[in-house]
Coordinates of C-alpha atoms in Angstrom, one line a residue:
Chain G
M1 CA 71.2 106.4 -103.5
S2 CA 71.0 109.6 -105.5
G3 CA 69.9 109.7 -109.1
A4 CA 69.1 111.9 -112.0
V5 CA 65.7 113.5 -111.8
D6 CA 63.6 112.5 -114.8
T7 CA 60.0 113.1 -115.8
G8 CA 59.3 109.4 -116.4
V9 CA 59.7 107.2 -113.4
A10 CA 60.2 108.6 -110.0
I11 CA 62.9 106.3 -108.7
R12 CA 66.1 106.5 -110.8
T13 CA 69.3 104.7 -109.9
N14 CA 72.9 105.2 -111.0
R15 CA 75.2 102.7 -112.4
V16 CA 76.9 101.7 -109.1
T17 CA 73.6 101.2 -107.4
R18 CA 72.3 99.2 -110.3
T19 CA 75.3 96.9 -110.2
F20 CA 74.8 96.3 -106.5
I21 CA 71.1 95.6 -107.1
Y22 CA 71.8 93.1 -109.8
L23 CA 74.4 91.4 -107.7
F24 CA 72.0 91.2 -104.7
L25 CA 69.2 89.8 -106.8
L26 CA 71.5 87.2 -108.5
L27 CA 72.9 86.1 -105.2
F28 CA 69.4 85.4 -103.9
A29 CA 68.4 83.7 -107.1
L30 CA 71.4 81.3 -106.4
F31 CA 70.2 80.9 -102.8
Y32 CA 66.7 79.9 -103.9
L33 CA 68.0 77.6 -106.7
L34 CA 70.8 75.9 -104.8
P35 CA 68.8 73.2 -103.0
L36 CA 66.8 72.1 -106.0
A37 CA 69.8 72.1 -108.2
V38 CA 71.9 70.1 -105.8
M39 CA 69.1 67.6 -105.4
L40 CA 68.7 67.3 -109.2
I41 CA 72.4 66.9 -109.9
N42 CA 72.9 64.3 -107.1
S43 CA 69.8 62.3 -108.1
V44 CA 71.5 61.2 -111.2
K45 CA 74.8 60.2 -109.6
P46 CA 75.9 56.8 -108.3
L47 CA 76.0 56.8 -104.5
S48 CA 79.8 56.5 -104.4
E49 CA 80.2 59.9 -106.2
I50 CA 78.0 61.5 -103.6
T51 CA 79.7 60.3 -100.5
G52 CA 83.2 60.8 -101.8
G53 CA 82.7 63.7 -104.1
N54 CA 81.6 67.2 -104.5
M55 CA 77.9 67.9 -104.3
M56 CA 78.3 70.7 -106.9
A57 CA 80.0 68.6 -109.5
L58 CA 78.2 67.1 -112.4
P59 CA 78.1 63.3 -112.3
D60 CA 81.0 61.4 -113.9
V61 CA 78.6 58.6 -114.6
W62 CA 75.0 59.5 -115.3
T63 CA 72.5 57.1 -113.9
F64 CA 68.7 57.1 -113.7
E65 CA 68.8 54.1 -111.4
P66 CA 68.1 56.2 -108.3
W67 CA 64.9 57.5 -109.9
R68 CA 63.8 54.0 -110.8
E69 CA 64.5 52.8 -107.3
A70 CA 62.7 55.7 -105.7
W71 CA 59.7 55.2 -107.9
S72 CA 59.3 51.4 -107.8
S73 CA 61.6 49.5 -105.5
A74 CA 62.8 51.5 -102.5
Q75 CA 62.0 50.1 -99.1
I76 CA 59.2 52.1 -97.5
G77 CA 57.5 50.5 -94.6
V78 CA 57.5 46.7 -94.9
Q79 CA 57.5 46.2 -98.7
P80 CA 60.0 47.4 -101.2
T81 CA 57.4 49.1 -103.3
G82 CA 59.0 52.5 -104.0
L83 CA 57.0 55.6 -103.8
R84 CA 54.6 54.7 -106.6
P85 CA 51.7 53.5 -104.4
Y86 CA 51.9 56.5 -102.2
F87 CA 52.0 58.8 -105.2
I88 CA 48.8 57.1 -106.3
N89 CA 47.3 57.6 -102.8
S90 CA 48.1 61.3 -102.9
I91 CA 46.3 61.6 -106.2
L92 CA 43.3 59.5 -104.9
I93 CA 43.1 61.9 -102.0
V94 CA 43.8 65.2 -103.8
V95 CA 41.4 64.9 -106.7
P96 CA 38.1 64.3 -104.9
A97 CA 39.0 66.6 -102.0
V98 CA 39.8 69.5 -104.3
A99 CA 36.7 68.9 -106.4
I100 CA 34.3 68.7 -103.5
S101 CA 35.7 71.6 -101.5
T102 CA 35.8 73.8 -104.6
I103 CA 32.2 73.1 -105.6
M104 CA 31.0 73.7 -102.0
G105 CA 33.1 76.8 -101.7
A106 CA 31.7 78.2 -104.9
L107 CA 28.1 77.7 -103.7
N108 CA 28.9 79.1 -100.3
G109 CA 30.6 82.1 -101.7
Y110 CA 27.6 82.7 -104.0
V111 CA 25.0 82.4 -101.2
L112 CA 27.1 84.5 -98.8
T113 CA 27.3 87.4 -101.2
K114 CA 24.1 87.3 -103.2
W115 CA 21.6 85.8 -100.9
R116 CA 22.5 87.5 -97.7
F117 CA 20.6 86.9 -94.5
R118 CA 20.8 87.8 -90.8
G119 CA 24.0 86.6 -89.2
D120 CA 25.9 85.9 -92.4
T121 CA 28.8 88.1 -91.5
I122 CA 29.3 86.3 -88.2
L123 CA 29.0 83.0 -90.0
F124 CA 31.6 84.1 -92.5
G125 CA 33.9 85.4 -89.7
M126 CA 33.7 82.0 -88.0
L127 CA 34.5 80.3 -91.3
L128 CA 37.4 82.6 -91.8
F129 CA 38.9 82.0 -88.4
S130 CA 38.6 78.2 -89.0
C131 CA 41.1 78.6 -91.8
F132 CA 43.8 79.7 -89.4
I133 CA 43.4 77.4 -86.4
P134 CA 46.4 75.3 -85.6
F135 CA 45.3 71.8 -86.6
Q136 CA 46.8 70.4 -83.4
I137 CA 43.6 71.5 -81.7
V138 CA 41.5 69.0 -83.8
L139 CA 43.8 66.0 -84.1
I140 CA 42.5 64.1 -81.1
P141 CA 38.8 64.4 -81.7
M142 CA 39.3 63.9 -85.5
A143 CA 41.1 60.6 -84.8
R144 CA 38.2 59.6 -82.6
V145 CA 35.5 60.5 -85.1
L146 CA 37.3 58.8 -88.0
G147 CA 37.5 55.7 -85.9
M148 CA 33.8 56.0 -85.0
I149 CA 32.6 56.3 -88.5
G150 CA 34.9 53.6 -89.8
L151 CA 37.1 55.8 -91.9
A152 CA 40.3 55.6 -89.7
G153 CA 43.4 55.0 -91.8
S154 CA 41.6 55.1 -95.1
V155 CA 41.8 57.3 -98.2
P156 CA 38.1 58.4 -97.8
G157 CA 38.9 59.4 -94.3
L158 CA 41.7 61.7 -95.5
I159 CA 39.4 63.1 -98.2
L160 CA 36.9 64.0 -95.5
V161 CA 39.5 65.7 -93.4
H162 CA 40.8 67.8 -96.3
V163 CA 37.4 68.8 -97.5
V164 CA 36.3 69.9 -94.0
Y165 CA 39.4 72.0 -93.3
G166 CA 39.6 73.3 -96.9
L167 CA 36.1 74.7 -97.0
G168 CA 36.9 77.9 -95.1
F169 CA 39.5 78.9 -97.7
T170 CA 37.5 77.9 -100.8
T171 CA 34.5 79.9 -99.4
L172 CA 36.7 82.8 -98.7
Y173 CA 38.0 82.9 -102.2
F174 CA 34.7 82.7 -103.9
R175 CA 33.0 85.1 -101.5
N176 CA 35.7 87.8 -102.2
Y177 CA 35.4 87.2 -105.9
Y178 CA 31.6 87.2 -106.1
S179 CA 31.3 90.3 -103.8
A180 CA 32.7 92.3 -106.7
F181 CA 29.9 91.1 -109.0
P182 CA 26.9 93.4 -109.5
T183 CA 24.1 92.2 -107.4
E184 CA 21.6 94.0 -109.7
L185 CA 22.3 91.3 -112.3
V186 CA 21.2 88.6 -109.9
R187 CA 18.1 90.7 -108.9
A188 CA 17.2 91.2 -112.5
A189 CA 17.4 87.5 -113.3
Q190 CA 15.4 86.8 -110.2
I191 CA 12.6 89.1 -111.4
D192 CA 12.7 87.3 -114.7
G193 CA 11.8 84.2 -112.8
A194 CA 15.2 82.5 -112.6
G195 CA 15.8 80.3 -109.5
I196 CA 18.8 80.4 -107.3
F197 CA 20.7 77.6 -109.0
R198 CA 19.8 78.8 -112.5
I199 CA 21.3 82.2 -111.7
F200 CA 24.4 80.5 -110.4
Y201 CA 24.9 78.2 -113.5
R202 CA 23.9 80.8 -116.1
I203 CA 25.3 84.0 -114.7
L204 CA 28.0 83.6 -112.1
L205 CA 29.6 80.3 -113.0
P206 CA 30.5 81.2 -116.6
L207 CA 32.4 84.2 -115.3
S208 CA 34.2 82.3 -112.5
G209 CA 37.0 80.8 -114.5
P210 CA 39.9 82.7 -112.9
I211 CA 38.8 82.1 -109.3
I212 CA 38.1 78.5 -109.9
V213 CA 41.7 78.1 -111.2
V214 CA 43.1 79.9 -108.2
T215 CA 41.0 77.9 -105.7
I216 CA 42.0 74.6 -107.3
I217 CA 45.7 75.5 -107.3
W218 CA 45.5 76.6 -103.6
Q219 CA 43.7 73.4 -102.6
F220 CA 45.8 71.2 -104.7
T221 CA 49.1 72.6 -103.3
N222 CA 47.9 72.5 -99.7
I223 CA 46.5 69.0 -99.8
W224 CA 49.4 67.6 -101.8
N225 CA 51.9 69.1 -99.4
D226 CA 50.0 68.2 -96.2
F227 CA 52.0 66.1 -93.8
L228 CA 50.3 66.5 -90.4
F229 CA 47.0 65.0 -91.3
G230 CA 48.6 62.3 -93.5
S231 CA 50.9 61.2 -90.7
S232 CA 48.2 61.4 -88.0
F233 CA 45.3 59.7 -89.8
A234 CA 46.7 57.5 -92.7
G235 CA 47.1 53.8 -92.3
Q236 CA 50.1 52.0 -93.9
A237 CA 48.2 51.5 -97.1
S238 CA 46.7 55.0 -97.4
Q239 CA 49.8 57.1 -96.7
P240 CA 50.2 60.1 -98.9
M241 CA 53.4 61.0 -100.7
T242 CA 54.8 63.4 -98.1
V243 CA 54.6 60.8 -95.3
A244 CA 56.2 58.1 -97.5
L245 CA 59.0 60.4 -98.5
N246 CA 59.7 61.2 -94.9
N247 CA 59.8 57.5 -94.0
L248 CA 62.1 56.9 -96.9
V249 CA 64.5 59.7 -95.9
Q250 CA 64.4 59.0 -92.2
S251 CA 64.8 55.2 -92.5
S252 CA 67.9 54.4 -90.5
T253 CA 68.6 50.9 -91.8
G254 CA 71.8 50.4 -93.8
V255 CA 73.6 53.0 -95.9
K256 CA 71.7 56.2 -96.6
A257 CA 71.0 56.2 -100.3
Y258 CA 71.1 60.0 -100.8
N259 CA 70.6 59.8 -104.5
V260 CA 67.4 57.8 -104.0
H261 CA 66.2 60.3 -101.4
F262 CA 66.7 63.2 -103.8
A263 CA 65.0 61.5 -106.6
G264 CA 62.1 60.8 -104.2
A265 CA 62.0 64.4 -103.0
I266 CA 61.8 65.7 -106.5
L267 CA 59.0 63.2 -107.3
A268 CA 57.1 64.5 -104.3
A269 CA 57.7 68.0 -105.4
L270 CA 56.9 67.5 -109.1
P271 CA 53.1 67.9 -109.2
T272 CA 53.1 71.2 -107.3
L273 CA 56.1 72.4 -109.2
I274 CA 54.4 71.7 -112.5
V275 CA 51.3 73.5 -111.3
Y276 CA 53.4 76.4 -110.3
I277 CA 55.3 76.5 -113.6
V278 CA 52.2 76.1 -115.7
S279 CA 50.1 78.6 -113.8
G280 CA 52.5 80.8 -111.9
R281 CA 50.5 83.9 -112.2
F282 CA 47.4 82.2 -110.7
F283 CA 49.4 80.5 -108.1
V284 CA 50.7 83.8 -106.8
R285 CA 47.3 85.3 -106.9
G286 CA 46.0 82.3 -104.9
L287 CA 48.6 82.7 -102.2
M288 CA 47.9 86.4 -102.0
A289 CA 44.1 85.9 -101.8
G290 CA 44.7 83.6 -98.9
S291 CA 46.5 86.3 -97.0
V292 CA 45.3 89.7 -98.1
K293 CA 41.7 90.3 -98.6
G294 CA 40.9 90.2 -102.3
Chain E
M1 CA -6.7 82.0 -106.2
A2 CA -4.1 79.3 -106.9
R3 CA -1.4 81.6 -108.1
P4 CA -0.6 83.7 -105.0
V5 CA -0.4 80.5 -102.9
Q6 CA 2.0 79.0 -105.3
S7 CA 4.2 82.0 -105.6
D8 CA 4.1 82.3 -101.8
L9 CA 5.4 78.8 -101.6
R10 CA 8.1 79.6 -104.1
T11 CA 9.3 82.7 -102.3
R12 CA 9.4 80.8 -99.1
L13 CA 11.4 78.1 -100.8
Q14 CA 13.6 80.7 -102.3
E15 CA 14.2 82.0 -98.8
W16 CA 15.2 78.6 -97.5
I17 CA 17.4 77.4 -100.4
P18 CA 20.4 79.7 -99.4
K19 CA 20.3 78.3 -95.9
I20 CA 20.0 74.7 -97.2
V21 CA 23.0 75.3 -99.5
L22 CA 25.1 76.6 -96.6
A23 CA 23.9 74.0 -94.1
P24 CA 26.4 71.2 -94.8
S25 CA 29.4 73.6 -94.6
V26 CA 28.0 75.3 -91.5
A27 CA 27.3 72.0 -89.8
S28 CA 30.8 70.6 -90.7
M29 CA 32.4 73.8 -89.4
L30 CA 30.4 73.7 -86.1
I31 CA 31.3 70.1 -85.5
F32 CA 34.8 69.7 -87.0
V33 CA 36.2 73.1 -86.0
Y34 CA 34.3 74.6 -83.1
G35 CA 33.0 71.3 -81.7
F36 CA 36.4 69.8 -81.8
I37 CA 37.9 72.8 -80.2
V38 CA 35.5 72.4 -77.3
F39 CA 36.3 68.7 -77.1
T40 CA 40.0 69.2 -77.0
G41 CA 39.5 72.0 -74.5
Y42 CA 37.5 69.6 -72.3
L43 CA 40.2 66.9 -72.7
S44 CA 42.8 69.3 -71.4
F45 CA 41.0 69.3 -68.1
T46 CA 40.8 65.5 -67.8
N47 CA 43.3 62.8 -66.9
S48 CA 43.3 61.3 -70.4
R49 CA 46.4 59.4 -71.1
I50 CA 46.5 56.9 -74.0
L51 CA 42.7 57.2 -74.6
P52 CA 40.4 60.1 -73.8
T53 CA 38.6 59.9 -70.5
F54 CA 36.1 62.2 -69.0
D55 CA 37.4 62.5 -65.4
L56 CA 38.0 66.1 -64.7
V57 CA 41.2 67.0 -63.0
G58 CA 41.0 70.8 -63.1
W59 CA 44.0 72.8 -64.2
H60 CA 46.4 69.9 -63.5
N61 CA 47.5 69.4 -67.1
Y62 CA 48.2 73.1 -67.6
W63 CA 50.1 73.1 -64.3
R64 CA 52.1 70.1 -65.4
L65 CA 52.7 71.5 -68.9
F66 CA 54.3 74.6 -67.5
Q67 CA 56.5 72.5 -65.2
L68 CA 57.8 70.3 -68.1
P69 CA 61.3 71.3 -69.2
T70 CA 60.5 70.1 -72.7
W71 CA 57.5 72.5 -73.0
T72 CA 59.7 75.4 -71.8
I73 CA 62.3 74.5 -74.4
A74 CA 59.6 74.3 -77.1
V75 CA 58.2 77.7 -76.2
Q76 CA 61.7 79.3 -76.0
N77 CA 62.5 77.7 -79.4
L78 CA 59.3 79.0 -80.9
A79 CA 60.1 82.5 -79.6
I80 CA 63.6 82.3 -81.2
F81 CA 62.3 80.7 -84.4
A82 CA 59.3 82.9 -84.9
S83 CA 61.0 86.3 -84.2
L84 CA 63.9 85.5 -86.5
Y85 CA 61.7 83.9 -89.2
I86 CA 59.4 86.8 -89.3
A87 CA 62.1 89.5 -89.1
I88 CA 64.4 87.9 -91.8
C89 CA 61.5 87.0 -94.1
I90 CA 60.3 90.6 -94.0
A91 CA 63.8 92.1 -94.4
I92 CA 64.6 89.8 -97.4
G93 CA 61.1 90.1 -98.9
L94 CA 61.1 93.9 -98.7
S95 CA 64.6 94.2 -100.1
L96 CA 64.0 91.9 -103.0
A97 CA 60.7 93.7 -103.8
I98 CA 62.3 97.1 -103.7
F99 CA 65.2 96.0 -105.9
L100 CA 63.0 94.1 -108.3
D101 CA 60.8 97.2 -108.6
Q102 CA 63.7 99.2 -110.2
K103 CA 62.9 98.3 -113.8
I104 CA 65.1 95.2 -113.6
R105 CA 65.9 93.4 -116.8
G106 CA 65.0 89.7 -116.3
E107 CA 62.4 90.4 -113.6
G108 CA 60.2 87.9 -115.3
L109 CA 62.8 85.2 -114.8
L110 CA 63.9 86.2 -111.3
R111 CA 60.4 86.5 -109.7
P112 CA 59.5 82.8 -110.3
I113 CA 62.9 81.7 -109.0
F114 CA 62.3 83.6 -105.8
L115 CA 58.8 82.2 -105.4
Y116 CA 59.0 78.6 -106.3
P117 CA 60.1 77.3 -102.9
M118 CA 56.6 78.2 -101.7
A119 CA 55.2 75.5 -104.0
L120 CA 57.2 72.8 -102.2
S121 CA 56.1 70.9 -99.1
F122 CA 58.1 71.4 -96.0
I123 CA 59.1 67.7 -96.1
V124 CA 60.9 68.3 -99.4
T125 CA 62.4 71.6 -98.1
G126 CA 63.5 69.8 -95.0
T127 CA 65.0 66.9 -96.9
A128 CA 67.0 69.3 -99.1
W129 CA 68.4 71.4 -96.3
K130 CA 69.1 68.6 -94.0
W131 CA 71.6 67.4 -96.5
L132 CA 73.0 70.8 -97.5
L133 CA 73.6 71.6 -93.8
D134 CA 75.1 68.2 -92.9
P135 CA 78.8 69.1 -92.3
G136 CA 80.1 65.7 -93.5
I137 CA 78.6 66.0 -96.9
G138 CA 76.9 69.3 -97.7
I139 CA 78.1 72.9 -97.9
E140 CA 80.9 72.5 -95.4
H141 CA 82.3 69.4 -97.2
T142 CA 82.1 71.2 -100.6
L143 CA 84.0 74.2 -99.3
H144 CA 86.6 71.9 -97.9
L145 CA 87.0 70.3 -101.3
W146 CA 87.3 73.8 -102.9
G147 CA 90.2 74.5 -100.6
W148 CA 88.7 76.4 -97.7
E149 CA 89.8 73.8 -95.1
S150 CA 89.1 75.8 -92.0
F151 CA 85.4 76.5 -92.9
H152 CA 83.2 75.0 -90.2
F153 CA 79.4 75.0 -90.3
G154 CA 77.9 72.3 -88.0
W155 CA 74.8 74.1 -86.7
I156 CA 72.5 71.2 -87.4
K157 CA 74.4 68.9 -85.1
S158 CA 74.8 71.4 -82.3
S159 CA 72.1 71.6 -79.7
S160 CA 72.6 75.3 -79.2
M161 CA 72.5 76.2 -82.9
A162 CA 70.2 73.7 -84.5
I163 CA 67.1 75.9 -84.1
Y164 CA 68.8 78.4 -86.4
T165 CA 69.0 75.9 -89.2
V166 CA 65.2 75.6 -89.0
V167 CA 65.1 79.3 -89.5
I168 CA 67.4 79.1 -92.6
A169 CA 65.2 76.5 -94.2
A170 CA 61.9 78.2 -93.3
V171 CA 63.2 81.6 -94.6
W172 CA 64.2 79.9 -97.8
Q173 CA 60.7 78.5 -98.2
S174 CA 58.7 81.7 -97.4
S175 CA 60.7 84.8 -98.1
G176 CA 59.8 84.8 -101.8
F177 CA 56.2 84.9 -100.9
V178 CA 56.7 87.9 -98.7
M179 CA 58.6 89.5 -101.6
A180 CA 55.4 89.0 -103.8
M181 CA 53.3 90.7 -101.1
F182 CA 55.5 93.7 -100.9
L183 CA 55.9 93.9 -104.7
A184 CA 52.1 94.0 -105.1
G185 CA 52.1 96.8 -102.5
L186 CA 54.8 98.7 -104.3
R187 CA 53.1 98.5 -107.6
G188 CA 50.0 100.0 -106.1
I189 CA 51.7 103.2 -105.1
D190 CA 50.9 106.3 -107.1
N191 CA 54.0 107.4 -109.1
E192 CA 52.8 111.0 -109.2
I193 CA 53.2 111.5 -105.4
L194 CA 56.8 110.3 -105.7
K195 CA 57.5 112.5 -108.6
A196 CA 56.2 115.5 -106.7
A197 CA 58.3 114.7 -103.7
Q198 CA 61.3 114.4 -106.0
M199 CA 60.7 117.8 -107.4
D200 CA 61.0 119.1 -103.9
G201 CA 64.4 117.5 -103.8
A202 CA 63.8 114.3 -101.9
S203 CA 66.5 111.6 -102.5
N204 CA 65.6 108.0 -103.3
W205 CA 66.5 107.0 -99.8
N206 CA 64.1 109.6 -98.4
L207 CA 61.4 108.6 -100.8
Y208 CA 61.5 105.1 -99.5
R209 CA 61.8 106.0 -95.9
R210 CA 59.2 108.8 -95.8
I211 CA 56.7 107.9 -98.4
I212 CA 56.9 104.4 -99.9
I213 CA 57.6 102.2 -96.8
P214 CA 54.9 103.9 -94.7
Q215 CA 52.4 103.3 -97.5
L216 CA 53.2 99.6 -97.3
R217 CA 51.7 99.3 -93.9
P218 CA 48.9 96.9 -94.9
A219 CA 51.5 94.6 -96.6
F220 CA 53.6 94.6 -93.4
L221 CA 50.6 93.7 -91.3
S222 CA 49.5 90.9 -93.6
A223 CA 53.0 89.5 -93.8
F224 CA 53.4 89.6 -90.1
V225 CA 50.1 87.9 -89.4
I226 CA 50.7 85.2 -92.0
L227 CA 54.2 84.5 -91.0
A228 CA 53.4 84.5 -87.3
H229 CA 50.6 82.0 -87.8
L230 CA 52.8 79.8 -90.0
A231 CA 55.5 79.9 -87.3
V232 CA 53.1 78.7 -84.5
K233 CA 51.9 75.9 -86.8
S234 CA 55.4 74.8 -87.9
Y235 CA 55.6 71.0 -87.6
D236 CA 56.6 69.3 -90.9
L237 CA 59.8 71.2 -91.4
V238 CA 61.1 70.3 -88.0
I239 CA 60.2 66.7 -88.5
A240 CA 61.9 66.5 -91.8
L241 CA 64.9 68.7 -91.0
T242 CA 66.0 67.7 -87.5
G243 CA 63.3 65.4 -86.1
G244 CA 63.2 67.8 -83.1
G245 CA 66.8 67.1 -82.2
P246 CA 69.6 66.9 -81.5
G247 CA 68.2 66.0 -78.2
R248 CA 65.3 68.4 -77.7
A249 CA 67.1 71.3 -79.4
T250 CA 64.5 72.0 -82.1
E251 CA 61.4 70.9 -80.3
L252 CA 58.5 73.3 -81.0
P253 CA 55.0 73.4 -79.5
A254 CA 53.6 71.6 -82.5
T255 CA 56.0 68.7 -82.2
F256 CA 55.6 68.6 -78.4
M257 CA 51.8 68.3 -78.8
Y258 CA 52.1 65.4 -81.3
S259 CA 54.6 63.4 -79.2
Y260 CA 52.8 63.9 -75.9
T261 CA 49.5 63.0 -77.4
F262 CA 50.3 60.1 -79.6
T263 CA 53.6 58.6 -78.5
R264 CA 54.0 59.4 -74.8
N265 CA 50.4 58.7 -73.9
E266 CA 49.8 62.0 -72.1
M267 CA 46.8 63.1 -74.1
G268 CA 45.6 65.5 -71.4
V269 CA 48.9 67.4 -71.5
G270 CA 48.9 67.2 -75.3
A271 CA 45.4 68.7 -75.4
A272 CA 46.5 71.5 -73.0
S273 CA 49.4 72.3 -75.2
A274 CA 47.1 72.4 -78.3
V275 CA 44.8 74.8 -76.4
I276 CA 47.7 77.1 -75.7
M277 CA 48.7 77.0 -79.4
L278 CA 45.1 77.9 -80.4
M279 CA 45.1 80.8 -77.9
T280 CA 48.3 82.2 -79.3
I281 CA 47.0 82.1 -82.9
A282 CA 43.6 83.5 -81.8
A283 CA 45.4 86.4 -80.1
I284 CA 47.0 87.3 -83.5
M285 CA 44.2 86.4 -85.9
I286 CA 41.0 87.6 -84.3
P287 CA 41.9 91.3 -84.1
Y288 CA 43.3 91.1 -87.6
L289 CA 40.2 89.3 -89.1
Y290 CA 37.9 91.7 -87.1
A291 CA 39.6 94.7 -88.7
E292 CA 39.5 93.1 -92.2
L293 CA 35.8 92.3 -92.0
K294 CA 34.7 95.5 -90.5
E295 CA 36.4 97.9 -92.9
P296 CA 34.3 97.7 -96.0
K297 CA 31.0 98.6 -94.3

């Protein structure tokens, strides 16, 4: 890896190296694209073309029947309802859970950075650690508590679970973001007689756009993709999309309708994929904020 | 006379409001996280089976846990899975980041392609790879159709190799994210230092080996911690990809905990396994978080 020295960029590469680099990157692009491409191609084929044919070949007969079936008539559980009701469940869980945990996280982050008090660092440390616990440690008591308060197997029960275990992350995001804000601004407003909430609404919130987007994306992705809580705490009628998809794919009765499975998998992936495509930059920033301190 | 009293009340209220705002979150954390940890910890010392009981049996469940062949397999599998998953993700992530950092045309197109798997749920990832790795219909079948008749790739059906298919799918899902972490680190390195070293005759290889990669230490540490904690928590992917099989070949502590607690009616043993999982993660996370929190002061 020797290259011509230049005044511009430090690392320079010659033609052979660059060809190798491009090949390497393209090979990995194929590796990452392959599963999704295969699922897409095969979700618009009749089943006979899948079992007998080549997974890489484009369909001879294009059909959207697998999509229709996955959405509205595939057998999941007892009824042939398709994935639609579970998709709706996921939305019913995700929207309030994201909203509540984001609002609470914003207030927590604000208080933890601008209204400090004794022990707030320890409190924050405990909150931070709670983000990383393996959820297996809370499954048994959570099942008990949901039963006791009458929310077992229900959508509100799952909302509660996701809010409770999302708070650590949302607080972390807002705390890191607000800690870069000049505290003098808050003090000045305080001297002018503004109360704690007024300062929040008038000064911090209008400048919080980016971190709100990041937090919402993070929470949306995590909750939409959750499987453990969904499979542990949901009843038949409140199952989220991931659990229903798994039931559809694992169902062992009859012939495996691969094309329907693929259409279902893409349906389950679609909301987070759309979020990723629409707001890729923020999505990455969100992932990074969850791992590296902001 | 009235004013000081009023303002005194106001300041006192001002002092209390922050605590009131935090109270619901703190209470929920104390109950749902730390309270529950204590509860599960307690259950691990009881003879709970299908339902929690409160009859203490000492270390019996832990003793039993370590006698169970399934648990031994799960721990061994986790060791294989975690070490390969972490090592391969870091190797691929670092390579992609270094290569992407060479003023690559089309970087804007490649980067999102490398990263999008991270947006998918492990259930979707598992569904896709389960099929690609299925010898009768996936990659093996396709290569046969393309004329490479002798190609054989049946890992997912083999009890000694199935755990490696979990590694493949997990690496596919997470390596792009590791790439993003390293890329952010690379972009933060001062070009001037590199140019100076180059004037002194350092080759690209030496620049990376001596200057750039050592400067990526924080990115290595973060990547390791995040990947290690993801590995210990891995559950969904195994369920979707192999269901723990064939036989017990891809059982991990997370799947072990679930099945012993909820389907095999051995809640005490399940609780004990959850405690072990928590301890493992705490051993990784607490020093890391401690260092992260302490630094800025």
